[in-house]
CSV table of C-alpha atoms and ligand atoms in Angstrom, one decimal:
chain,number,residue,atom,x,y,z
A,854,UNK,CA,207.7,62.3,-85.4
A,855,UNK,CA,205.8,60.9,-82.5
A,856,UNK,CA,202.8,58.5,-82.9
A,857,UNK,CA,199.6,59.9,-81.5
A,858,UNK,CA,196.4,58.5,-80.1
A,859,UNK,CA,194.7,59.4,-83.5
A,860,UNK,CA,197.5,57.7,-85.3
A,861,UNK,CA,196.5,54.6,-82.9
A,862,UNK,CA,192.6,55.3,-84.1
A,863,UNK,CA,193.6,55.6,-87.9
A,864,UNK,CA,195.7,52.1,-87.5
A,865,UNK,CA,192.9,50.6,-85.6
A,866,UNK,CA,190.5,51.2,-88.3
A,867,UNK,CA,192.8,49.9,-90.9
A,868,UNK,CA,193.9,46.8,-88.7
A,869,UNK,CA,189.6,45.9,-88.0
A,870,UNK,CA,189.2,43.7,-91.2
A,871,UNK,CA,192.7,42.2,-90.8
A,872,UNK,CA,193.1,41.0,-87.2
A,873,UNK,CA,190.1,39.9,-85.1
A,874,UNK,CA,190.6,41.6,-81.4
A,875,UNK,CA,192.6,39.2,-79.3
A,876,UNK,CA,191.1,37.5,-75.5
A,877,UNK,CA,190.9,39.3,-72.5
A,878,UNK,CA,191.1,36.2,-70.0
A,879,UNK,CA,191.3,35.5,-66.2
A,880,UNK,CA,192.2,32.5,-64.9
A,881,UNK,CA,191.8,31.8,-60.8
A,882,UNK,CA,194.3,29.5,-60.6
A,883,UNK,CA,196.8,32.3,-61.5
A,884,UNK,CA,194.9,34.8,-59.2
A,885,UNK,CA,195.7,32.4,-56.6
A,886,UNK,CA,198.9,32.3,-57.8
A,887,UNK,CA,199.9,35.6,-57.5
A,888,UNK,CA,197.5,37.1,-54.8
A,889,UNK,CA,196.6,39.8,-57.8
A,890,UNK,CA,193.5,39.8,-60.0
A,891,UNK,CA,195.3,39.3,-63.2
A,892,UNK,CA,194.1,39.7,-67.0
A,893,UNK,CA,195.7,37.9,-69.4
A,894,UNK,CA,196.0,40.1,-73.0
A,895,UNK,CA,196.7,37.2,-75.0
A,896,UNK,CA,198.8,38.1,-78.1
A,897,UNK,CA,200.1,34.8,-78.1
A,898,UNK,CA,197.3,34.1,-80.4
A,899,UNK,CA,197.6,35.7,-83.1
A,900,UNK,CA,198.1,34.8,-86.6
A,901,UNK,CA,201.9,35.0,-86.0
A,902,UNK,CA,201.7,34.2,-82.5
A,903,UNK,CA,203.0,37.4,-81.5
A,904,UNK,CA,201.6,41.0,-81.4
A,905,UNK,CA,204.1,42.1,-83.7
A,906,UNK,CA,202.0,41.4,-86.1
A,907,UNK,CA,199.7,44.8,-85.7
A,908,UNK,CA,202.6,46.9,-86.1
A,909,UNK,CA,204.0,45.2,-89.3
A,910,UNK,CA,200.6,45.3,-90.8
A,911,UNK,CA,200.4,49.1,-90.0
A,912,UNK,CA,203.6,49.8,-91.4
A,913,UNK,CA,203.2,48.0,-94.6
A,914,UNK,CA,199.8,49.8,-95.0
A,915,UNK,CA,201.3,53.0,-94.7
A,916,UNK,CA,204.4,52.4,-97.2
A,917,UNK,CA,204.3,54.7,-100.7
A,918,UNK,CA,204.2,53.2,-103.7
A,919,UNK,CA,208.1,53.5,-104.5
A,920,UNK,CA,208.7,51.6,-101.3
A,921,UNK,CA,206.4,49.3,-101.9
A,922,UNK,CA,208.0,48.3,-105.2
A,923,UNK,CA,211.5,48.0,-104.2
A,924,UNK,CA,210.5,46.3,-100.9
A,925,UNK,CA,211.5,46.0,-97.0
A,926,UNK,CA,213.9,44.7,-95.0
A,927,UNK,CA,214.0,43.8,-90.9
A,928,UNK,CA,216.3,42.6,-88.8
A,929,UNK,CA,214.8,41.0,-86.1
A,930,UNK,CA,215.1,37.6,-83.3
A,931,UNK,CA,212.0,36.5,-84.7
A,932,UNK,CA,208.8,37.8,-84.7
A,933,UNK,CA,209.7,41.4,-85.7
A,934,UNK,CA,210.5,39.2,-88.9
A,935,UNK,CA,207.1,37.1,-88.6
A,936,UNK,CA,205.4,40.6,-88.3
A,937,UNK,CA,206.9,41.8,-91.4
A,938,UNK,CA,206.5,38.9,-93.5
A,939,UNK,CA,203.8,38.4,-92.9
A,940,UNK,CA,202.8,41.7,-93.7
A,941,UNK,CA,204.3,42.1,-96.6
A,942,UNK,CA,202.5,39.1,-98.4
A,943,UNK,CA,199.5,40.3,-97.3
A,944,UNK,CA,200.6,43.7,-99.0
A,945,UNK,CA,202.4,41.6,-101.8
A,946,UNK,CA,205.8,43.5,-101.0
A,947,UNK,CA,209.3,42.0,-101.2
A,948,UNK,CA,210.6,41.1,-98.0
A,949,UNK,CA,213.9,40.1,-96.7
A,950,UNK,CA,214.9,39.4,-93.0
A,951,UNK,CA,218.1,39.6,-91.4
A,952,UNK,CA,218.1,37.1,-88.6
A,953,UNK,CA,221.1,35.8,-86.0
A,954,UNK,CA,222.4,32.3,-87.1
A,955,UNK,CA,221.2,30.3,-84.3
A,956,UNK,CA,217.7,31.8,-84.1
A,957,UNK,CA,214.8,29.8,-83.0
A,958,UNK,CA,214.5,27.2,-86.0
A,959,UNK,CA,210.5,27.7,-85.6
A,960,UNK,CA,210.8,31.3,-85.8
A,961,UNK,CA,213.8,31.4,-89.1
A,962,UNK,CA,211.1,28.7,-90.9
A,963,UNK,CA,208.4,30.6,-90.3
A,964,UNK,CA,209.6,33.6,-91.9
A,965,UNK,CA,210.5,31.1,-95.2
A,966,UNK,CA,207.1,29.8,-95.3
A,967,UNK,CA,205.9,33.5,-95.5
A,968,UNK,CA,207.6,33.5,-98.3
A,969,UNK,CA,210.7,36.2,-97.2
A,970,UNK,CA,214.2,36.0,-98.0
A,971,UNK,CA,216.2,35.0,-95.0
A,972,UNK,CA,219.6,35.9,-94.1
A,973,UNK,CA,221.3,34.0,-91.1
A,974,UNK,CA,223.9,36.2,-89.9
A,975,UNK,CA,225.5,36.9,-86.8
A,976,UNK,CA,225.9,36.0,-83.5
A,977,UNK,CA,223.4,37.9,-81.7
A,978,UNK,CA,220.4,40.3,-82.5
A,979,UNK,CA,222.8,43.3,-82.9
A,980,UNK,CA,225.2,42.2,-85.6
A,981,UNK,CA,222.0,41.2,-87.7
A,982,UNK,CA,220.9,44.8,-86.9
A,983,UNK,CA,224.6,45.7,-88.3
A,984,UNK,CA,224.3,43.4,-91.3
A,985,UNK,CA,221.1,44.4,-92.2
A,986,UNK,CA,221.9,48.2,-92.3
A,987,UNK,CA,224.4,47.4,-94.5
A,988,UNK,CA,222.5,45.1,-97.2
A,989,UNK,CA,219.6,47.7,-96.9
A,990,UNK,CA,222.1,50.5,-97.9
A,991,UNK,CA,223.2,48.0,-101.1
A,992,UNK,CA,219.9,47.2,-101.9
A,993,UNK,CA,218.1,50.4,-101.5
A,994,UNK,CA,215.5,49.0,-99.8
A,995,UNK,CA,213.2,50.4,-97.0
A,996,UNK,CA,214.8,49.0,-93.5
A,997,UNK,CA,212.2,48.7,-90.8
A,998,UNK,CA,213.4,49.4,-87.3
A,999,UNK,CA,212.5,47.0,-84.9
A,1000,UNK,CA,211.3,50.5,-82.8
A,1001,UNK,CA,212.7,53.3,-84.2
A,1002,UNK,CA,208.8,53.3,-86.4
A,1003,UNK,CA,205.6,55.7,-85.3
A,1004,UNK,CA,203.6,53.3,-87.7
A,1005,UNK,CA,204.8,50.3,-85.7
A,1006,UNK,CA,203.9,51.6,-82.5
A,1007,UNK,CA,200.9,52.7,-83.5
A,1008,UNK,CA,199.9,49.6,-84.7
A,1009,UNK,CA,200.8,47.7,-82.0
A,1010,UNK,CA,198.6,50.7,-80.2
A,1011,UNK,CA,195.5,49.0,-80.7
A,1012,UNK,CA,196.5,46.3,-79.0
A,1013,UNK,CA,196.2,48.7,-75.4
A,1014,UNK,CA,192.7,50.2,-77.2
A,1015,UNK,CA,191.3,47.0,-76.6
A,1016,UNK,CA,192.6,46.5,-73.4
A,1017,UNK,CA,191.6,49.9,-71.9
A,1018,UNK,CA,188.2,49.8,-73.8
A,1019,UNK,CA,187.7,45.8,-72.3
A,1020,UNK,CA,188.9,46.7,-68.8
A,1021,UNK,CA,188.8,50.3,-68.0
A,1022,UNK,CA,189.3,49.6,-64.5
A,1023,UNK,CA,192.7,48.3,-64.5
A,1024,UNK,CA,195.7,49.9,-61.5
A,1025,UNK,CA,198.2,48.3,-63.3
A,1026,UNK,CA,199.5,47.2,-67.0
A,1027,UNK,CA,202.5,45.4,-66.8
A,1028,UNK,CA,204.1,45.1,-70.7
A,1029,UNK,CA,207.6,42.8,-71.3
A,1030,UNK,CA,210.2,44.8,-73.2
A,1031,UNK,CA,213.0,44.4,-75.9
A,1032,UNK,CA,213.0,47.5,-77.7
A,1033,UNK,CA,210.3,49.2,-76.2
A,1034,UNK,CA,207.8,49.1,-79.1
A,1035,UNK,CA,204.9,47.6,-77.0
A,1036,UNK,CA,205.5,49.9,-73.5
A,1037,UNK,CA,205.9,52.9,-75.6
A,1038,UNK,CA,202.4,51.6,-77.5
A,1039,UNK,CA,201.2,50.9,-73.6
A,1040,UNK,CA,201.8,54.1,-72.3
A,1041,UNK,CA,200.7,56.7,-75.0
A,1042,UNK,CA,197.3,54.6,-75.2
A,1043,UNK,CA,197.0,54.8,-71.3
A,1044,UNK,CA,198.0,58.8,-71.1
A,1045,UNK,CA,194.5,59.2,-73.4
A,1046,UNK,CA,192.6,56.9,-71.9
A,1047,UNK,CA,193.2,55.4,-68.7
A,1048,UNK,CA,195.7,58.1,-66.7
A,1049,UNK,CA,195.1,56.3,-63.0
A,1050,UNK,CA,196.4,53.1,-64.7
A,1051,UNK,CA,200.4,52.9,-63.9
A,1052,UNK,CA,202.4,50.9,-67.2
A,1053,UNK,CA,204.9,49.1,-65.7
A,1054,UNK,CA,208.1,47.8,-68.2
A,1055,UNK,CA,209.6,44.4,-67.4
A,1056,UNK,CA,213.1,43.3,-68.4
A,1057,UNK,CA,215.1,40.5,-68.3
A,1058,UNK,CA,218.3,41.1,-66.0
A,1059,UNK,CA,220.4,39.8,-68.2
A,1060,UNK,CA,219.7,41.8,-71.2
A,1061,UNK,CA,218.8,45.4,-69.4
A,1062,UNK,CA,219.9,48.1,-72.1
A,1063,UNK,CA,216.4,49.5,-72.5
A,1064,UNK,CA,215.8,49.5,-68.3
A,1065,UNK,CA,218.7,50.8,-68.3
A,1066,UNK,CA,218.4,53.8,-70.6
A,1067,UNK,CA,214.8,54.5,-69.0
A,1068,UNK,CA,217.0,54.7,-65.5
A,1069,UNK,CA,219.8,57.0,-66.9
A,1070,UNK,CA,217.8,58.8,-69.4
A,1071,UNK,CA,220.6,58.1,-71.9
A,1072,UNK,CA,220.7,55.6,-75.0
A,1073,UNK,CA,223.1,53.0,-73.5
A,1074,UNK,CA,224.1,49.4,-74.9
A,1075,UNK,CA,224.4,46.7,-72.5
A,1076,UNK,CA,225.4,42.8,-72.4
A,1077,UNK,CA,222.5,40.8,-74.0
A,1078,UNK,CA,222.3,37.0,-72.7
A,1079,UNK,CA,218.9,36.5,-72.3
A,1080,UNK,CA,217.3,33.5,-73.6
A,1081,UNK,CA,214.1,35.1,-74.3
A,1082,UNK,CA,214.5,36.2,-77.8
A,1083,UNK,CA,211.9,38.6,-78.0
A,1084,UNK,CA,214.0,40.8,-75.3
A,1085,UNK,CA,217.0,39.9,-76.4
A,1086,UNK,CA,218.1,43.8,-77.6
A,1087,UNK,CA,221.9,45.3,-76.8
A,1088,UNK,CA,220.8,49.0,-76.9
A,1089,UNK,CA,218.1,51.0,-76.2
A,1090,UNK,CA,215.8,52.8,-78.9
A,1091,UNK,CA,215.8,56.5,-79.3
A,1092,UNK,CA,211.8,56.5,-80.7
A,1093,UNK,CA,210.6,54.0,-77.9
A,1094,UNK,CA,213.1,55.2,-75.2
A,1095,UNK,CA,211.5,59.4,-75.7
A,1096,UNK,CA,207.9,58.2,-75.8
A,1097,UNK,CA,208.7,56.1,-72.8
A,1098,UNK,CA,210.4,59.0,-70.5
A,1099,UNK,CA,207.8,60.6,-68.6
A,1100,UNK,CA,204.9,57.9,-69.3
A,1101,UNK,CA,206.2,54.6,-66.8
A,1102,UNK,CA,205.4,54.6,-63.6
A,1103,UNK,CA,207.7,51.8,-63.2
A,1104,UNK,CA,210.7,49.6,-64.9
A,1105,UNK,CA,211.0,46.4,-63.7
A,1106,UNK,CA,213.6,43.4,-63.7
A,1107,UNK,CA,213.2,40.1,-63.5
A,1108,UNK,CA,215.7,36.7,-63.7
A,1109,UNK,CA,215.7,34.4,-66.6
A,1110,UNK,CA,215.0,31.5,-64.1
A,1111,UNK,CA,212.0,33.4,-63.2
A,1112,UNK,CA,210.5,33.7,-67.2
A,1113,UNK,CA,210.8,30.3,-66.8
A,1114,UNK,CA,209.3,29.6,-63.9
A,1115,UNK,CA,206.4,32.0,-65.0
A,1116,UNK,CA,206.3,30.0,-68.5
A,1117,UNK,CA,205.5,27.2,-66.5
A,1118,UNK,CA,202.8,28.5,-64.3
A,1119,UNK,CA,201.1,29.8,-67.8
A,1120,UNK,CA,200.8,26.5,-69.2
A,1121,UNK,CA,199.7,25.4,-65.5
A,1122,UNK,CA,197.0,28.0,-64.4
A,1123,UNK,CA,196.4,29.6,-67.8
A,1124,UNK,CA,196.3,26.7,-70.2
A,1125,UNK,CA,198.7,29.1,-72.5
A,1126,UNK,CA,202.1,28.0,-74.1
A,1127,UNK,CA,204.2,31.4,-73.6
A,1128,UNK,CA,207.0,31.8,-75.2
A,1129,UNK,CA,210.3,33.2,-72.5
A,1130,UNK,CA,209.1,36.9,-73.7
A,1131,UNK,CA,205.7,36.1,-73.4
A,1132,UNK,CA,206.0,35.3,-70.0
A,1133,UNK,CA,208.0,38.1,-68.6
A,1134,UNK,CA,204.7,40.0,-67.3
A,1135,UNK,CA,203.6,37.4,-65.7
A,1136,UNK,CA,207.6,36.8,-64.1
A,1137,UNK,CA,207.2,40.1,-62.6
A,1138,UNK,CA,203.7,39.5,-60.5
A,1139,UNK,CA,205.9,36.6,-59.4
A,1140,UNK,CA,209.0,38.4,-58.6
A,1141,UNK,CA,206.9,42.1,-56.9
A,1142,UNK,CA,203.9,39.7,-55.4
A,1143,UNK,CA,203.6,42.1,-52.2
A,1144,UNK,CA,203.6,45.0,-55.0
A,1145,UNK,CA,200.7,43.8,-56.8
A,1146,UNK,CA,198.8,41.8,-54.3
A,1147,UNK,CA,194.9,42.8,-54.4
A,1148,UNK,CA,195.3,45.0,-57.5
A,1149,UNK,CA,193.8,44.5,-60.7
A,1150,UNK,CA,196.7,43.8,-63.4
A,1151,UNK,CA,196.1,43.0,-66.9
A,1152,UNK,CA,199.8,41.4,-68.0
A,1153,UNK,CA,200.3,41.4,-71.9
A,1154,UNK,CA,201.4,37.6,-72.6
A,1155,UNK,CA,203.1,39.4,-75.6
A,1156,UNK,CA,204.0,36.3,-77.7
A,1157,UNK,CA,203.7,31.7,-77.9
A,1158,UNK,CA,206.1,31.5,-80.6
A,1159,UNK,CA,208.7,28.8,-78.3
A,1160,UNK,CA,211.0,26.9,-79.8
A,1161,UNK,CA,211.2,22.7,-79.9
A,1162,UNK,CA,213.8,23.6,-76.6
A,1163,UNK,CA,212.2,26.1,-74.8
A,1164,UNK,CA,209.2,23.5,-75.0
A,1165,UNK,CA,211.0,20.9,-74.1
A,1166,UNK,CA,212.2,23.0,-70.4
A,1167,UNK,CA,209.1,24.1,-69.7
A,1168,UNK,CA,207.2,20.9,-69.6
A,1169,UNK,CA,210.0,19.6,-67.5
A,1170,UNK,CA,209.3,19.3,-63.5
A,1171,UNK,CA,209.7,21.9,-61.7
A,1172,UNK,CA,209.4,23.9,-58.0
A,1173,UNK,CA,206.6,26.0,-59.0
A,1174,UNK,CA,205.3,28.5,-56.0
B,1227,PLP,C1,209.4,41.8,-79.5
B,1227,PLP,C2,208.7,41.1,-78.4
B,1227,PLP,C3,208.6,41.6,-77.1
B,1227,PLP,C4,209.2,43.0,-76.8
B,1227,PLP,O1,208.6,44.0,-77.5
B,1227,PLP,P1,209.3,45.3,-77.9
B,1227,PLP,O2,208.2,46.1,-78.6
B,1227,PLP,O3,210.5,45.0,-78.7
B,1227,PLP,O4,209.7,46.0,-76.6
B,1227,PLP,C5,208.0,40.9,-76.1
B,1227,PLP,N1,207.5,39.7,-76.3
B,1227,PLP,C6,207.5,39.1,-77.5
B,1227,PLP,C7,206.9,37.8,-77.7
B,1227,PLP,C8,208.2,39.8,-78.6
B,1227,PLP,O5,208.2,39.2,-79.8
């Protein structure tokens, strides 16, 4: 089942006492920056510090009452997990998470103080995805894709609602991506209602399965080293991956060293702590200036959930452009 714009509508209108609609900002010192006219979409601030939150709320909402009962279960690098545990207290559903062992410490005590079960296990995001397929099975609990969800998508949906309806004159949305879940979002929201505006996917190089399945048109798994946890995905997601098909104008890669850099010119010229994901948007205006020179470009600074480290680097010195 696809998500449609009325599934977007319907999550909208059960995410409007929930989730108060998140800044639209511009900054001229990253205009200057980046020779675009750039709007920042600043997920980054809500309640879980990353936009996951609409989805998990939307999902949750949506569950019947025999799922509700015997809970859900994610599997997730971090915020997928936020998203769901937080959602599920709201709900007051039984949660558990499945997250790698040496997740971001913020991000694994988060999802404790939400009050979900954690489960450190794995090296990376997929043998938590592994692990938690299993325990789900045990269990009989509901898993929750990290993509592989129309509620999800549509609830991260009305994120791009308020974009589009804030800023109908944008060329060009540029959206980070791990599994797909917020371009997929981008694109269906932008087919309805802005069709001149091009979505363009960014990826880190070094974790490039869902770039690369958008290239190939296949479902492919590929090495997954980036730091930025939020794209930090092996494979590439059959829901996101369809919906995502015939919809981008564009899939673009950019270096971890360039997140950073971008990280760094957030805090600078936007005032915004971005965690590595959060930043990846941004990375690409850095990386394509020529491309997006003089166009108006709303980047979706998707998350600000960084870890003691990553905070740590970023204020560090730096060559910054
Ligand atoms: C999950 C996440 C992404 C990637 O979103 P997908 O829907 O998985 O593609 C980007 N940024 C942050 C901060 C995230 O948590």
């Amino acid at each position: 089942m696809l998500p449609t714009i009325t599934d977007a509508l319907r999550a909208r209108r059960l995410l409007r006492p929930l989730l108060a609609p998140t800044p639209l900002s511009t900054y001229p010192a990253l205009d200057a920056a980046t020779g675009a006219k750039v709007y920042v979409k600043h997920e980054n601030v809500q309640p879980t510090g990353a936009f996951k939150v609409r989805g998990g709320l939307n999902l949750l909402a949506t569950l019947d009452p025999a799922e509700r009962a015997r809970g859900v279960l994610g599997y997730s690098t971090g915020n997928h997990a936020q998203s769901l545990a937080y959602a599920a207290a709201h709900h007051g559903v039984p949660c558990t998470i499945v997250m790698p062992e040496k997740s971001n410490p913020a991000k694994a005590r988060a999802v404790r103080d939400l009050g979900a079960e954690l489960i450190e296990y794995g090296e990376r995001f997929d043998e938590a995805r592994a692990h938690a397929e299993r325990v789900a099975a045990e269990r009989g609990t509901r898993l929750v894709s990290a993509a592989n969800e129309p509620a999800i998508i549509a609830g991260v949906a009305t994120a791009y609602l308020e974009l589009f309806e804030a800023e109908p004159g944008l060329d060009v949305v540029l959206v980070p991506v791990g599994s797909g879940t917020g371009a997929a979002a981008a694109a269906l929201v932008a087919a309805a209602l802005a069709p001149d505006c091009e979505v363009i996917a960014v990826q880190s190089a070094a974790a490039p399965a869902a770039h690369d399945s958008w290239r190939t048109g296949e479902l492919v798994e590929r090495p997954n080293r980036t730091v930025a946890e939020g794209l930090a995905t092996g494979s590439g997601f059959a829901l996101t991956q369809r919906l995502l098909r015939d919809r981008l104008a564009d899939f673009l890669l950019v270096e971890d060293e360039q997140i950073g850099e971008a990280q760094r010119l957030c805090l600078r010229a936007a005032h915004t702590v971005a965690e590595g994901a959060g930043a990846a948007a941004p990375a690409a205006l850095l990386a394509h200036r020529d491309r997006f020179a003089g166009r108006s470009v709303a980047v979706i600074c998707s998350g600000g959930n960084a870890g003691e480290a990553e905070l740590n680097r970023m204020g560090r010195a730096a060559p910054i452009g």
